[in-house]
Coordinates of C-alpha atoms in Angstrom, one line a residue:
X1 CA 12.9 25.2 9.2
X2 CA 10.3 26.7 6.6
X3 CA 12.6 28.4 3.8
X4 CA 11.8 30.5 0.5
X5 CA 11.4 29.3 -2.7
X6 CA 15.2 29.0 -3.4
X7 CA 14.9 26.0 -1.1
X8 CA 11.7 24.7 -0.6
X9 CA 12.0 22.0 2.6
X10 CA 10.0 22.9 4.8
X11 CA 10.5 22.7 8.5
X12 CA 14.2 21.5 7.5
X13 CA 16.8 21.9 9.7
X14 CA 20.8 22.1 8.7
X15 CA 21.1 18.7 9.1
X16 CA 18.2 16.5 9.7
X17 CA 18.9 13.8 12.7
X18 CA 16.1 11.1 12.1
X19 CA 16.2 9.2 8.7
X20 CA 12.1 8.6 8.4
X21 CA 12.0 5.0 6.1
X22 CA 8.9 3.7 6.8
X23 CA 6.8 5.8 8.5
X24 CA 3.0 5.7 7.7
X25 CA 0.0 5.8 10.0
X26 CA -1.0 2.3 10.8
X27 CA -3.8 1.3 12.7
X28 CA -3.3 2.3 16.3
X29 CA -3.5 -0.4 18.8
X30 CA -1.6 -1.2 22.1
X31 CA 1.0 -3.5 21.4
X32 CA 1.9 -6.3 23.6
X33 CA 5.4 -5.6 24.2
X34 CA 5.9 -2.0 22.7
X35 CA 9.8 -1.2 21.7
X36 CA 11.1 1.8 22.9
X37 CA 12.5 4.3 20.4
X38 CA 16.1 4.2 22.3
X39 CA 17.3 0.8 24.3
X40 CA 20.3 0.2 26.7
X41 CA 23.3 0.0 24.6
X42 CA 23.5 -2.9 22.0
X43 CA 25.9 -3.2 19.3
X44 CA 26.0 -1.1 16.1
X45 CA 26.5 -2.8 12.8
X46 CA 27.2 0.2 10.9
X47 CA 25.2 1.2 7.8
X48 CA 27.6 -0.8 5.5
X49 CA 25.5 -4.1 6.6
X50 CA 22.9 -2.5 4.7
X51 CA 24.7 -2.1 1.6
X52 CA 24.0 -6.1 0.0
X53 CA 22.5 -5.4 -3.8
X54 CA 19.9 -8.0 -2.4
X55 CA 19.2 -6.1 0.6
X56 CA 18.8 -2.2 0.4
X57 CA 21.8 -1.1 -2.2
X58 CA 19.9 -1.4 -5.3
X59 CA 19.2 0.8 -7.8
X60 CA 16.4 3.4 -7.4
X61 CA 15.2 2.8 -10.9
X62 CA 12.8 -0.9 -11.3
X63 CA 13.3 -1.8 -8.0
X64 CA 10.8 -0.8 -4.7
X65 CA 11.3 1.7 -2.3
X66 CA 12.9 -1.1 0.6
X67 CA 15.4 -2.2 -1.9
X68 CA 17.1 0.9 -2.9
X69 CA 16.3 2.8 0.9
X70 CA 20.2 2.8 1.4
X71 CA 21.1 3.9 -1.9
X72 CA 18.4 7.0 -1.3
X73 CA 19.5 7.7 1.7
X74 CA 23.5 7.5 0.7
X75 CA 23.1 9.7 -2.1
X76 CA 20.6 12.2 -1.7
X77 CA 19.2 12.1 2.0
X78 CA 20.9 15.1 4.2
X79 CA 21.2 12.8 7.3
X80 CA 24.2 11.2 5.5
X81 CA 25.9 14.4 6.2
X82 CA 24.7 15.2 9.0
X83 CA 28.1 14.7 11.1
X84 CA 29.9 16.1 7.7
X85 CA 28.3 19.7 8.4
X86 CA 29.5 19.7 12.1
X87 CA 32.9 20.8 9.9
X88 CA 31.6 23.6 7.8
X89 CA 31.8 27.3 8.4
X90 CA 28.3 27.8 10.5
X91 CA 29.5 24.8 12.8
X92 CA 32.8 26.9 13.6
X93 CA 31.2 30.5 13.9
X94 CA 28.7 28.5 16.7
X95 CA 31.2 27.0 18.7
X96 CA 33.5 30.3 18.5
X97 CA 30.1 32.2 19.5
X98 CA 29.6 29.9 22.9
X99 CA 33.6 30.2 23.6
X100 CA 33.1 34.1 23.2
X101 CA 30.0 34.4 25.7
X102 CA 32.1 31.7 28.2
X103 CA 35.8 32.2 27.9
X104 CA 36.9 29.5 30.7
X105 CA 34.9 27.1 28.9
X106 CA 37.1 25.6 25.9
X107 CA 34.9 24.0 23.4
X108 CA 35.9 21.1 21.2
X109 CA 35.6 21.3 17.6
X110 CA 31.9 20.3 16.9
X111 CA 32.3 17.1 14.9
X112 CA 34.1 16.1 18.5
X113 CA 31.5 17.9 20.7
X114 CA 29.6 15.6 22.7
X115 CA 26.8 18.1 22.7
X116 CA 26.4 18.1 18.6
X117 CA 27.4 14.1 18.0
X118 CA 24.5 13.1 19.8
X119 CA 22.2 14.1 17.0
X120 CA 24.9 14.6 13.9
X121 CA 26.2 11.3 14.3
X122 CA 25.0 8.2 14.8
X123 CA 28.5 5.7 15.1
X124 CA 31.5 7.5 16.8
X125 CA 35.2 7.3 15.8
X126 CA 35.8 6.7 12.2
X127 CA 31.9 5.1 12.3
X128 CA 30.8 8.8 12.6
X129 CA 31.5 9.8 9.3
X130 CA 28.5 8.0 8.2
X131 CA 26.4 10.5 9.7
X132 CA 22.6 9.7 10.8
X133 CA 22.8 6.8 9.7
X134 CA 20.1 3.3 9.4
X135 CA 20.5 2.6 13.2
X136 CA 19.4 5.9 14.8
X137 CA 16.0 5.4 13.7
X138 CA 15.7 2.1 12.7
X139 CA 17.4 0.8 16.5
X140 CA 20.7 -1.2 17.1
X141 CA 20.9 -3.7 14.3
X142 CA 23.3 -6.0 15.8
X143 CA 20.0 -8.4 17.3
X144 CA 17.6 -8.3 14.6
X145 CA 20.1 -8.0 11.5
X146 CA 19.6 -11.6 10.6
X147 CA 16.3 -12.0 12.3
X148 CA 14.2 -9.6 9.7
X149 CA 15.5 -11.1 6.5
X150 CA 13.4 -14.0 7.4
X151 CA 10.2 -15.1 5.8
X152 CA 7.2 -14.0 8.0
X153 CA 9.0 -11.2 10.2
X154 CA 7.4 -8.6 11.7
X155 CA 8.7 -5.2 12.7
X156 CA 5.4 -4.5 15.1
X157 CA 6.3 -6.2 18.2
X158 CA 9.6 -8.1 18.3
X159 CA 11.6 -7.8 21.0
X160 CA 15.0 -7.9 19.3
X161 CA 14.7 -4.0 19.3
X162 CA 14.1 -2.9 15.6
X163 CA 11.7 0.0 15.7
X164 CA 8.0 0.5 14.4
X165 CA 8.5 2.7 12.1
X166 CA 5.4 1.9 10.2
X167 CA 3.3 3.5 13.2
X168 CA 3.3 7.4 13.4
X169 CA 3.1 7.8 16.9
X170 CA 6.4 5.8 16.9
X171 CA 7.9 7.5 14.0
X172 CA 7.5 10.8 15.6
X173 CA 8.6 10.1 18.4
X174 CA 11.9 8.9 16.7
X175 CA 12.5 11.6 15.0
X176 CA 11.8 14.0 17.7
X177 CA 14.1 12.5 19.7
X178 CA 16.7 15.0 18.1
X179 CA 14.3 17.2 16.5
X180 CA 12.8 18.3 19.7
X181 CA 15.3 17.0 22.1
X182 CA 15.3 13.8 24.5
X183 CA 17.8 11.7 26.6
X184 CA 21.0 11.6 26.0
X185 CA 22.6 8.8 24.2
X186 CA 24.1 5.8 25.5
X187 CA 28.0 7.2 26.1
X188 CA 26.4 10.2 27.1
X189 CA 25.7 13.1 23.7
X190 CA 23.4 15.4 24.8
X191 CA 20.6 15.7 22.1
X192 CA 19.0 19.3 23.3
X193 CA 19.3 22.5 21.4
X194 CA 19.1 25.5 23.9
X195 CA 18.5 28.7 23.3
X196 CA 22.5 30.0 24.3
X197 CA 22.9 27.1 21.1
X198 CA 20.2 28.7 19.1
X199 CA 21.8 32.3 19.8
X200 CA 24.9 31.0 18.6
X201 CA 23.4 30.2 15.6
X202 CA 22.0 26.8 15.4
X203 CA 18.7 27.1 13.9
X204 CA 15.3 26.5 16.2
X205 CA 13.7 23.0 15.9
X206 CA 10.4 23.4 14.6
X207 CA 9.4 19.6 13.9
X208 CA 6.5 18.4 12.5
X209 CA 6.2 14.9 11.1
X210 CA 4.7 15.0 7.4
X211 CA 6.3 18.5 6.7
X212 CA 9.5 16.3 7.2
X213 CA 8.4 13.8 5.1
X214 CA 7.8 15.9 2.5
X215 CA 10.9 17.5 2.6
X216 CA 13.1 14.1 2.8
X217 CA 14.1 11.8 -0.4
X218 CA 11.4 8.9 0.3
X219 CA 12.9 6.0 0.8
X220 CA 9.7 4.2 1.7
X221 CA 6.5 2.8 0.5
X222 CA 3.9 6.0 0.1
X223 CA 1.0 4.9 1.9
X224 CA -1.1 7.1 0.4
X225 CA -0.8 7.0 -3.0
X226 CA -4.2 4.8 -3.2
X227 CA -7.0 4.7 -0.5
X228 CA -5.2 4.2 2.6
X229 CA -5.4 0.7 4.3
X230 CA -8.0 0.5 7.0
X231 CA -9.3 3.9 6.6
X232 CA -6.2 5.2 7.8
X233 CA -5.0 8.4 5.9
X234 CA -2.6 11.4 6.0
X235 CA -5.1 12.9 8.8
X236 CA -4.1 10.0 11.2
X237 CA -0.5 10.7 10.3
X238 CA -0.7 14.3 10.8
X239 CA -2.6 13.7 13.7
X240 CA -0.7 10.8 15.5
X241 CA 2.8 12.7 14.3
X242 CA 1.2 15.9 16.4
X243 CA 0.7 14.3 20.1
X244 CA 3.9 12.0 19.8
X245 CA 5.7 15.6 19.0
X246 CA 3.9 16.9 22.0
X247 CA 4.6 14.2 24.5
X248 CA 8.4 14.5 23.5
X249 CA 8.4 18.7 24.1
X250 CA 6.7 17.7 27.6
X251 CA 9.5 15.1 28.3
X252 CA 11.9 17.6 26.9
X253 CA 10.5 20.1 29.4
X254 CA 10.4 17.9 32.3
X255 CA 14.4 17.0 31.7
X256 CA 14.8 20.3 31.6
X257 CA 13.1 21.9 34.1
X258 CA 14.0 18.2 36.8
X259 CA 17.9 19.5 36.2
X260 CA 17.1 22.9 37.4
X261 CA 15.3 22.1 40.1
X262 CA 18.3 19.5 41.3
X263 CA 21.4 21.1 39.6
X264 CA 21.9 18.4 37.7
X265 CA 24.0 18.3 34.8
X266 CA 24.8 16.3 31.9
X267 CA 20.9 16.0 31.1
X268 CA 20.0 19.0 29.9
X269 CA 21.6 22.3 30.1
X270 CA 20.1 22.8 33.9
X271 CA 18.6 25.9 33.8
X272 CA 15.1 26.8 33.9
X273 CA 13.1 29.0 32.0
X274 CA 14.8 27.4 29.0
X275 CA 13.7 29.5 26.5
X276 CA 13.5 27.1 23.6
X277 CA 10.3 25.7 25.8
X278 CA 8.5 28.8 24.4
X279 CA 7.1 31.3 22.3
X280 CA 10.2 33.2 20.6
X281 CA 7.9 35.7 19.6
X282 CA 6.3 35.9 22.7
X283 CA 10.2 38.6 23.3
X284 CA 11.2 38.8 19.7
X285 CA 8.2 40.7 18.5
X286 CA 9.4 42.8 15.1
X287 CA 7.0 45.9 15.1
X288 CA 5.9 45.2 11.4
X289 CA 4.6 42.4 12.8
X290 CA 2.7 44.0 15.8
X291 CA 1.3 46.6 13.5
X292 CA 0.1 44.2 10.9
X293 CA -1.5 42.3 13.0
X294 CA -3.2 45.0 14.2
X295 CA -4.2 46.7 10.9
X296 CA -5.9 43.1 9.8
X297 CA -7.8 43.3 13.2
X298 CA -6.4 40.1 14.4
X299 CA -5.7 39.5 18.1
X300 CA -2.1 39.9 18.6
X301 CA 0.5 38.2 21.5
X302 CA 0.2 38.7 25.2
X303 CA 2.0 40.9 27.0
X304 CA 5.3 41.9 26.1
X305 CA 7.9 40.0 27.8
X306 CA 5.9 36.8 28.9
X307 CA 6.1 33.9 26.6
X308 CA 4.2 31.3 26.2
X309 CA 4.6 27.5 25.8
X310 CA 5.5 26.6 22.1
X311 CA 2.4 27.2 20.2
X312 CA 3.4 24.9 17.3
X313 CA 2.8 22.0 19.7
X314 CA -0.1 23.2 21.8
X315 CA -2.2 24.7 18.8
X316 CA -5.4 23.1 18.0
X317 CA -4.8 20.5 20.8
X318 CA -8.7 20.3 21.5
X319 CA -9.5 19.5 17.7
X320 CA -7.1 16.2 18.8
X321 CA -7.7 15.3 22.2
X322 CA -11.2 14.8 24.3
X323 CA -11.6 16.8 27.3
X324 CA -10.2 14.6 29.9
X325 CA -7.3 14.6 27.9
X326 CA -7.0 18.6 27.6
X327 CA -7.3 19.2 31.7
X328 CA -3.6 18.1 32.2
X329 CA -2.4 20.1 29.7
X330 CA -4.4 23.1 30.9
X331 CA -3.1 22.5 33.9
X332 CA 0.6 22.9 33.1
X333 CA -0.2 25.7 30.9
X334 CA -1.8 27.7 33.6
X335 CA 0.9 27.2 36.0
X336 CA 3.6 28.5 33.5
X337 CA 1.2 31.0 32.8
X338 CA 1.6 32.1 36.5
X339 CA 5.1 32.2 36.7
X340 CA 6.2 31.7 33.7
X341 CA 10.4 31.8 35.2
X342 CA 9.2 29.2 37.9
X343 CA 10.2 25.6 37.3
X344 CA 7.0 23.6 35.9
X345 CA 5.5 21.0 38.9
X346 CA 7.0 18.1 38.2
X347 CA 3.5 15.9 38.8
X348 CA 2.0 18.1 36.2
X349 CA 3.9 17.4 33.2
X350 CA 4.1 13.6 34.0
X351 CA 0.4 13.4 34.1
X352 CA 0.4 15.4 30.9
X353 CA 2.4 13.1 28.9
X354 CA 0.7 10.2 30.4
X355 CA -2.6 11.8 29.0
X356 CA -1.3 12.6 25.7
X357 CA 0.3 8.9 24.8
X358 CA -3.2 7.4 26.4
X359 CA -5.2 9.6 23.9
X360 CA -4.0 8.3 20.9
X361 CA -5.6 5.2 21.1
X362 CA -8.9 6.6 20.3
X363 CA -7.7 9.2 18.0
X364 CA -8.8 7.6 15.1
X365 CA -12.1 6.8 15.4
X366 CA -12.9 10.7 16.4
X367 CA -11.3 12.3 13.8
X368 CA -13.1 9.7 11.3
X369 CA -16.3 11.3 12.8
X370 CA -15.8 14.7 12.0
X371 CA -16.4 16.2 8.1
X372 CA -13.8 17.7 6.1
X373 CA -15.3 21.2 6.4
X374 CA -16.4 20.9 10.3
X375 CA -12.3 19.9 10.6
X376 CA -11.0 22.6 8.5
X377 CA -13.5 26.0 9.8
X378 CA -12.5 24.3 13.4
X379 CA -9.1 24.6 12.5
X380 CA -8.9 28.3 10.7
X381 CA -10.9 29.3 13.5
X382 CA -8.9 28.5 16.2
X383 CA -5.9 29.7 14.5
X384 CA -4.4 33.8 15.7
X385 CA -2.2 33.6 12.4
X386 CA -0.4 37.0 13.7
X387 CA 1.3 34.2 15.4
X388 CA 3.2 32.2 12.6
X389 CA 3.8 28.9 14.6
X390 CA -0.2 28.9 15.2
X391 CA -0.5 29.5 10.9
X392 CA 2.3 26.6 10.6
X393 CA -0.2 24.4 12.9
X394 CA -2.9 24.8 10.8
X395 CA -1.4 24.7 7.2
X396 CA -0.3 20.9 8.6
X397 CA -3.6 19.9 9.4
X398 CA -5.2 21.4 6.6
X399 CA -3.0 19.7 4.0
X400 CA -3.8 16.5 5.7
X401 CA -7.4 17.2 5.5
X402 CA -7.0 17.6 1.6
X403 CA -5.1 15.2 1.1
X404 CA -7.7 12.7 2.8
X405 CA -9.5 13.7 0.7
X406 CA -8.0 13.6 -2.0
X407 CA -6.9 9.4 -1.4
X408 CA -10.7 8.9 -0.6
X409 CA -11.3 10.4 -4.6
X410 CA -13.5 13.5 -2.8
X411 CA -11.2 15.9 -4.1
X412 CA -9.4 16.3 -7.3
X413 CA -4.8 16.2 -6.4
X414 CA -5.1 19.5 -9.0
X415 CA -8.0 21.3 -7.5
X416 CA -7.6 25.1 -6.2
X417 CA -7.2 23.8 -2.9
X418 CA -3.8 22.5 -3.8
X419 CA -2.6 25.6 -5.7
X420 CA -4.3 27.5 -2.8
X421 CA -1.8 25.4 -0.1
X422 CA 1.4 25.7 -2.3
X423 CA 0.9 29.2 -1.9
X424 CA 0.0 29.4 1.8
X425 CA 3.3 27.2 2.3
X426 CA 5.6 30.3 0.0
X427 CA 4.1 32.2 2.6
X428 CA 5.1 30.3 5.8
X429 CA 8.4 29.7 4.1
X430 CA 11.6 31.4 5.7
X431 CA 13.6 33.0 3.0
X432 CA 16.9 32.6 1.6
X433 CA 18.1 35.5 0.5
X434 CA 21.6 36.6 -0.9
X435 CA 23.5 39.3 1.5
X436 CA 26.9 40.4 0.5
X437 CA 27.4 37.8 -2.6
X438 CA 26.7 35.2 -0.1
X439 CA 23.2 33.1 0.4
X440 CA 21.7 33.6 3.7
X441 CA 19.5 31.4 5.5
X442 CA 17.2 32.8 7.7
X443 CA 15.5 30.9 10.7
X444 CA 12.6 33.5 11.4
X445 CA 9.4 34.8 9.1
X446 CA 11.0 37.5 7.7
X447 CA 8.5 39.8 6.0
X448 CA 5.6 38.2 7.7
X449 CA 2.0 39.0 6.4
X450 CA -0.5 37.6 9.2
X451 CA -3.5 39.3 7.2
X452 CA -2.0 37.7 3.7
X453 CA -2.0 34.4 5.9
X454 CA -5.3 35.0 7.4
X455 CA -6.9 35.6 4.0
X456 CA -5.3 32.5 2.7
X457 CA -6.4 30.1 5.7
X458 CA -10.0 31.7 5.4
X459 CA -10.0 30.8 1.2
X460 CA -9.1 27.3 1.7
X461 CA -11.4 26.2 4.3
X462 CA -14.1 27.7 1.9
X463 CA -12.3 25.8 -0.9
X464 CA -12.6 22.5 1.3
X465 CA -16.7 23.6 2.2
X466 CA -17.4 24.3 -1.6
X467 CA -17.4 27.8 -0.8
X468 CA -16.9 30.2 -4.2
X469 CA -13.5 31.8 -3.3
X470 CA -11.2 34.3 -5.1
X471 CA -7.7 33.4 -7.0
X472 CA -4.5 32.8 -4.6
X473 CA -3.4 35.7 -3.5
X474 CA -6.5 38.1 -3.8
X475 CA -7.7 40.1 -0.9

């Protein structure tokens, strides 16, 4: 979740549930034999396999980022505590908050829940304590443990099961795999957060690759701190991290809405509209809100009571995709948009996936085609920022436009572009505030300013166009 300044990590849930080592845009081709994020069952080793001072336990300090990745992640990476948090306070007021709404059905203490371990702990048993550990993202290391500390391995491709993390398509789709939801896991966790979860008081998932990666001790190479390798830059990353976090919602929403339509449970929570699936301002509309929106002359939210599909992952889709690839996911958006409480057509949101994964294969060469400033008026003029997950869209894909530039040494790392982002970002921010002596963590944009927002996008695609602009912050 975007938080204030007390805490800035943005997009950050309580307890992040994909460790990202090694992701980086690569060059996008099809792969032979493509691994799949999650396999049938194989063994876990546990991340204590990891631990050699040869392998990845070394110091952080005169030694690269692979060496010291466990030591990173042990000490300062929040997926090490991931399961450890499913014992604090919030985990116990969420659990008493679903007993309270459904009094015949006794929950288990959440580190025991099978509906939080899925995504808060990678081992079970005494293994759980580890957390998220290597082997949720990196796949079950049992097969290729001995296999990649050989001369000449190669992550893309093998078929022992150790995942590309190096490709952000992959990456994404990793991570979104508990960030956004997917399948459950192999003795059955469900990894979905629904919105009876989220109004017991687990915070929304609001993922969105780089804003991860920004937010997470690195604990692998940066790929762009010099001109990126085959002209491949943040913008592919941004880019590629965008459709694989679309093509997981759509799988999320076909689980989802299939259990519904067959009463099937176990999947998902089985009931359709899941409300997660949208807008949550398309019901929780704060009337500041409404009227600022209004006052700054920017086109405010449908009508009251019908929500749309998630903005933050259909926003900006046709700067991404080519037309062939859009009419699928018009398609499913205009039968929700229907009947919004009616289960989506199954055929719909399969073809829709299959046209988002097929897309990315050409996604480079057309957003290598298009100018900084063409990319970035595109993107602030597509944007309704009296909707924060549209202004949350855009801020991504603007950063990554900067930042190409910056790695291609168009663009000065300390220009006013980059003071005008940092401050666009305090604005997205949710805030931490303190409430009765004690901190408080809010999951919504409190305090809001869609004009401030507005203003802001509008200076920094003028910054990025060599337009004169005002200081941060003026009107």
């Amino acid at each position: 979740m975007l938080r204030g300044s007390a805490a800035p990590l943005p997009l950050l849930s309580i307890a992040l549930a994909a460790v990202l080592s090694g992701c980086g845009p690569r060059k996008v081709q099809r792969p032979p034999e493509p691994v799949p994020a999650r396999q049938a069952p194989r063994p876990l080793v546990g991340a204590g396999s990891c631990t050699s001072s040869g392998c990845h336990a070394a110091s952080e300090a005169g030694h690269a980022a692979w060496q010291s990745a466990y030591t990173v992640w042990a000490i300062r990476d929040p997926h090490a505590r991931a399961h450890e948090s499913l014992r604090g306070p919030l985990a116990e007021r969420i659990v008493a908050a679903l007993e309270a709404r459904d009094p015949a059905g006794r929950q288990p203490p959440a580190h025991e829940n099978m509906a939080c371990v899925g995504c808060h702990a990678t081992g079970r048993g005494d293994a759980a304590g580890e957390g998220v550990s290597c082997e949720s993202c990196h796949g079950a290391a049992e097969p290729w443990l001995v296999a990649h500390t050989a001369a000449g391995w190669k992550t893309r491709g093998n078929s022992l099961g150790m995942i590309d993390l190096a490709d952000s398509f992959t990456c994404a789709s990793t991570c979104a795999s508990c960030h956004v939801g997917g399948p459950p896991t192999a003795d059955g966790a469900i990894r979905e957060v629904t919105h009876d979860l989220v109004a017991a008081g687990h915070p929304r998932l609001a993922f969105e690759l780089r804003s991860y990666k920004r937010a997470e001790p690195p604990h692998w190479r940066n790929r762009f701190a010099a001109p990126p390798d085959a002209a491949l830059g943040p913008l592919d990353e941004w880019a590629q991290g965008r459709l694989a976090t679309l093509a997981s919602y759509l799988r999320q929403t076909a689980s989802q809405s299939q259990a519904a339509r067959t009463g099937e449970r176990g999947l998902s929570a089985g009931a359709w509209p899941e409300f997660t699936a949208f807008d949550c301002h398309g019901c929780h509309r704060p009337a500041a809100l409404r009227s600022a929106a209004r006052s700054a002359r920017i086109p405010a939210f449908g009508p009251p009571g019908a929500p749309r599909l998630e903005p933050m992952y259909f926003s900006h889709l046709d700067i991404l995709l080519p037309a062939a690839a859009m009419e699928p996911l018009s398609r499913v958006r205009e039968a929700v948009g229907r009947s919004w409480a009616a289960v989506p057509p199954a055929a719909a949101l399969a073809e829709a996936v299959r046209s988002v994964e097929d897309a990315r294969f050409g996604l480079h060469e057309r957003l290598a085609r298009l100018p900084a400033a063409d990319l970035a008026r595109r993107l602030v003029g597509e944007t309704n920022a009296a909707n924060w997950a549209e202004a949350v869209s855009a801020l991504g894909g603007i950063e990554a436009i900067a930042d190409r530039e910056v790695a291609a040494g168009r663009l000065s790392a300390d220009a006013a572009v980059a003071m005008r982002l940092a401050a666009l970002r305090r604005q997205l921010e949710f805030p931490i505030e303190t409430v009765d002596g004690k901190e408080e963590r809010f999951s919504s944009p409190r305090g809001y300013d869609p004009a401030g927002v507005a203003a802001e996008l509008r200076a920094i695609a003028d910054a990025l166009t060599g337009t004169p602009a005002a200081a941060p912050g003026a009107r």
